[in-house]
Amino acid sequence: MNLKDKLFKKPWPYWVGGIILALLNILLLFTTGSAWKISTSLLYIGSAILDKLGINTNDWYYFNVYTNQLKPGDTYLNNRLIVMAVAIILGSLLSVLFVSEFKFKKIKNKKQLVVALIGGILMGYGSRLSFGCNVGAYFSAIPSFSVHGWVFGAFMFVGAWIGSKILFKYIL
């Protein structure tokens, strides 16, 4: 096995991945002053699309109560979170292309499509209720000694356990 296969095809030990993620999270916090977030960028993309369709999301209760957290001069499509999300997607794409692992997977049936859509909607809704996904509300919160990260983590594992039971019983 060559070095490329060892680095990019085989899974790394959890402790190596954990240390690298922790160091990258510290570097991100040090250089930008902000924690790593993913689902907020999806919120911004959705808001930008609705704005283009003529729906003003700035008047929505969510943005009035919690603000949109954009810095002055930023827009929904031009801000640091969008740059990070695009960089993650491009980096992932380049990585799988580099080791020739990219492929489209065919949807097996309508049931799989419907379940995936419902699961995606529930995950998106849940990430807004908890002000983040497993990255922002869990991974970035616990190292900063925030209690909400532990609460989020406990319920995330409960949800993952229930979801896996449903998956194995009704879908697979």
CSV table of C-alpha atoms in Angstrom, one decimal:
chain,number,residue,atom,x,y,z
A,1,MET,CA,0.0,0.0,0.0
A,2,ASN,CA,1.4,3.4,-1.0
A,3,LEU,CA,1.4,6.6,1.0
A,4,LYS,CA,-1.6,8.1,-0.9
A,5,ASP,CA,-3.8,5.0,0.0
A,6,LYS,CA,-2.6,5.1,3.6
A,7,LEU,CA,-3.5,8.8,4.0
A,8,PHE,CA,-6.6,9.1,1.9
A,9,LYS,CA,-8.3,5.7,1.5
A,10,LYS,CA,-7.8,4.0,4.9
A,11,PRO,CA,-9.6,5.4,7.9
A,12,TRP,CA,-7.3,7.1,10.5
A,13,PRO,CA,-7.4,6.1,14.1
A,14,TYR,CA,-10.1,8.1,16.0
A,15,TRP,CA,-7.5,9.7,18.3
A,16,VAL,CA,-5.5,11.0,15.3
A,17,GLY,CA,-8.6,12.5,13.8
A,18,GLY,CA,-9.7,14.0,17.1
A,19,ILE,CA,-6.4,15.7,17.7
A,20,ILE,CA,-6.3,17.1,14.1
A,21,LEU,CA,-9.9,18.4,14.4
A,22,ALA,CA,-9.1,19.9,17.8
A,23,LEU,CA,-6.0,21.7,16.4
A,24,LEU,CA,-7.9,22.9,13.3
A,25,ASN,CA,-10.8,24.2,15.5
A,26,ILE,CA,-8.3,26.1,17.7
A,27,LEU,CA,-6.6,27.5,14.6
A,28,LEU,CA,-10.0,28.6,13.2
A,29,LEU,CA,-11.0,30.2,16.5
A,30,PHE,CA,-7.7,32.0,16.8
A,31,THR,CA,-7.6,33.3,13.2
A,32,THR,CA,-11.3,34.3,12.8
A,33,GLY,CA,-12.5,34.8,16.4
A,34,SER,CA,-15.4,32.5,15.7
A,35,ALA,CA,-16.2,28.8,16.1
A,36,TRP,CA,-16.8,26.4,13.3
A,37,LYS,CA,-20.4,26.3,12.1
A,38,ILE,CA,-22.1,24.6,9.2
A,39,SER,CA,-25.9,24.7,9.5
A,40,THR,CA,-25.9,28.5,9.8
A,41,SER,CA,-24.4,28.8,6.3
A,42,LEU,CA,-27.3,26.6,5.0
A,43,LEU,CA,-29.7,29.0,6.8
A,44,TYR,CA,-28.0,31.9,4.9
A,45,ILE,CA,-28.3,30.1,1.6
A,46,GLY,CA,-32.0,29.4,2.1
A,47,SER,CA,-32.6,33.0,3.2
A,48,ALA,CA,-30.7,34.3,0.1
A,49,ILE,CA,-32.9,32.1,-2.2
A,50,LEU,CA,-36.1,33.3,-0.5
A,51,ASP,CA,-34.9,36.9,-0.8
A,52,LYS,CA,-34.3,36.4,-4.6
A,53,LEU,CA,-37.9,35.0,-4.8
A,54,GLY,CA,-39.2,38.2,-3.2
A,55,ILE,CA,-39.7,36.9,0.3
A,56,ASN,CA,-38.1,39.2,2.9
A,57,THR,CA,-36.7,36.9,5.6
A,58,ASN,CA,-35.3,39.9,7.6
A,59,ASP,CA,-38.8,40.4,9.0
A,60,TRP,CA,-39.1,36.8,10.2
A,61,TYR,CA,-39.4,36.3,14.0
A,62,TYR,CA,-36.2,34.2,14.0
A,63,PHE,CA,-34.1,37.0,12.6
A,64,ASN,CA,-35.7,39.6,14.7
A,65,VAL,CA,-35.2,37.8,17.9
A,66,TYR,CA,-31.8,36.2,17.3
A,67,THR,CA,-30.5,38.5,14.5
A,68,ASN,CA,-28.8,37.0,11.4
A,69,GLN,CA,-25.3,37.3,13.0
A,70,LEU,CA,-23.8,38.8,9.9
A,71,LYS,CA,-21.0,41.4,10.2
A,72,PRO,CA,-21.5,44.8,8.7
A,73,GLY,CA,-21.0,44.6,4.9
A,74,ASP,CA,-21.7,40.8,4.8
A,75,THR,CA,-24.6,39.4,2.8
A,76,TYR,CA,-26.2,36.0,3.0
A,77,LEU,CA,-24.0,34.7,0.2
A,78,ASN,CA,-20.9,36.7,1.0
A,79,ASN,CA,-19.7,35.9,4.5
A,80,ARG,CA,-17.1,33.8,6.3
A,81,LEU,CA,-19.5,30.9,7.0
A,82,ILE,CA,-20.3,30.5,3.3
A,83,VAL,CA,-16.6,30.5,2.4
A,84,MET,CA,-16.0,27.8,5.0
A,85,ALA,CA,-18.9,25.7,3.8
A,86,VAL,CA,-17.8,26.0,0.1
A,87,ALA,CA,-14.2,25.2,1.1
A,88,ILE,CA,-15.3,22.0,3.0
A,89,ILE,CA,-17.4,20.8,0.0
A,90,LEU,CA,-14.6,21.5,-2.5
A,91,GLY,CA,-12.0,20.0,-0.2
A,92,SER,CA,-14.1,16.8,0.2
A,93,LEU,CA,-14.6,16.7,-3.5
A,94,LEU,CA,-10.9,17.1,-4.3
A,95,SER,CA,-10.1,14.4,-1.7
A,96,VAL,CA,-12.4,11.8,-3.2
A,97,LEU,CA,-11.3,12.7,-6.8
A,98,PHE,CA,-7.7,12.4,-5.7
A,99,VAL,CA,-8.1,8.7,-4.7
A,100,SER,CA,-10.6,7.9,-7.5
A,101,GLU,CA,-13.5,7.2,-5.0
A,102,PHE,CA,-16.1,9.6,-6.4
A,103,LYS,CA,-19.3,8.1,-7.6
A,104,PHE,CA,-23.0,8.9,-7.8
A,105,LYS,CA,-25.2,6.5,-5.9
A,106,LYS,CA,-28.5,5.6,-7.3
A,107,ILE,CA,-31.6,6.1,-5.2
A,108,LYS,CA,-33.0,2.6,-4.5
A,109,ASN,CA,-36.7,3.5,-4.4
A,110,LYS,CA,-39.2,6.2,-3.6
A,111,LYS,CA,-39.3,5.1,0.1
A,112,GLN,CA,-35.6,5.9,0.5
A,113,LEU,CA,-36.1,9.3,-1.2
A,114,VAL,CA,-39.0,10.2,1.1
A,115,VAL,CA,-37.3,9.0,4.2
A,116,ALA,CA,-34.1,11.0,3.3
A,117,LEU,CA,-36.1,14.1,2.6
A,118,ILE,CA,-38.0,13.8,5.9
A,119,GLY,CA,-34.8,13.1,7.8
A,120,GLY,CA,-33.1,16.1,6.2
A,121,ILE,CA,-36.0,18.4,7.1
A,122,LEU,CA,-36.1,17.2,10.7
A,123,MET,CA,-32.3,17.6,11.0
A,124,GLY,CA,-32.4,21.1,9.6
A,125,TYR,CA,-35.3,22.1,11.8
A,126,GLY,CA,-33.6,20.6,14.8
A,127,SER,CA,-30.3,22.4,14.1
A,128,ARG,CA,-32.1,25.8,14.1
A,129,LEU,CA,-33.9,25.0,17.4
A,130,SER,CA,-30.6,24.1,19.0
A,131,PHE,CA,-28.7,27.0,17.3
A,132,GLY,CA,-26.4,24.6,15.4
A,133,CYS,CA,-25.7,21.2,14.2
A,134,ASN,CA,-23.3,18.6,15.5
A,135,VAL,CA,-20.4,20.8,14.5
A,136,GLY,CA,-21.4,24.2,15.9
A,137,ALA,CA,-23.6,23.1,18.8
A,138,TYR,CA,-21.5,20.1,19.9
A,139,PHE,CA,-18.0,20.0,18.5
A,140,SER,CA,-17.3,23.7,18.9
A,141,ALA,CA,-19.2,24.1,22.2
A,142,ILE,CA,-17.6,21.4,24.3
A,143,PRO,CA,-14.0,22.6,23.9
A,144,SER,CA,-15.1,26.1,24.9
A,145,PHE,CA,-16.5,24.6,28.1
A,146,SER,CA,-20.1,25.5,27.2
A,147,VAL,CA,-22.7,23.4,29.0
A,148,HIS,CA,-25.1,23.5,26.0
A,149,GLY,CA,-22.6,21.3,24.0
A,150,TRP,CA,-23.0,18.5,26.6
A,151,VAL,CA,-26.8,18.8,26.6
A,152,PHE,CA,-26.8,18.9,22.8
A,153,GLY,CA,-24.5,15.8,22.7
A,154,ALA,CA,-26.7,13.8,25.1
A,155,PHE,CA,-29.8,14.4,23.0
A,156,MET,CA,-27.9,13.9,19.7
A,157,PHE,CA,-26.9,10.4,20.8
A,158,VAL,CA,-30.4,9.6,21.9
A,159,GLY,CA,-31.7,10.8,18.5
A,160,ALA,CA,-29.0,8.8,16.7
A,161,TRP,CA,-30.0,5.7,18.6
A,162,ILE,CA,-33.7,6.1,17.8
A,163,GLY,CA,-32.9,6.9,14.2
A,164,SER,CA,-30.7,3.8,13.8
A,165,LYS,CA,-33.5,1.6,15.3
A,166,ILE,CA,-36.0,3.1,12.8
A,167,LEU,CA,-33.5,2.7,10.0
A,168,PHE,CA,-32.8,-1.0,10.6
A,169,LYS,CA,-36.4,-1.9,11.3
A,170,TYR,CA,-38.3,-0.1,8.5
A,171,ILE,CA,-35.9,1.0,5.8
A,172,LEU,CA,-33.0,-1.4,5.4
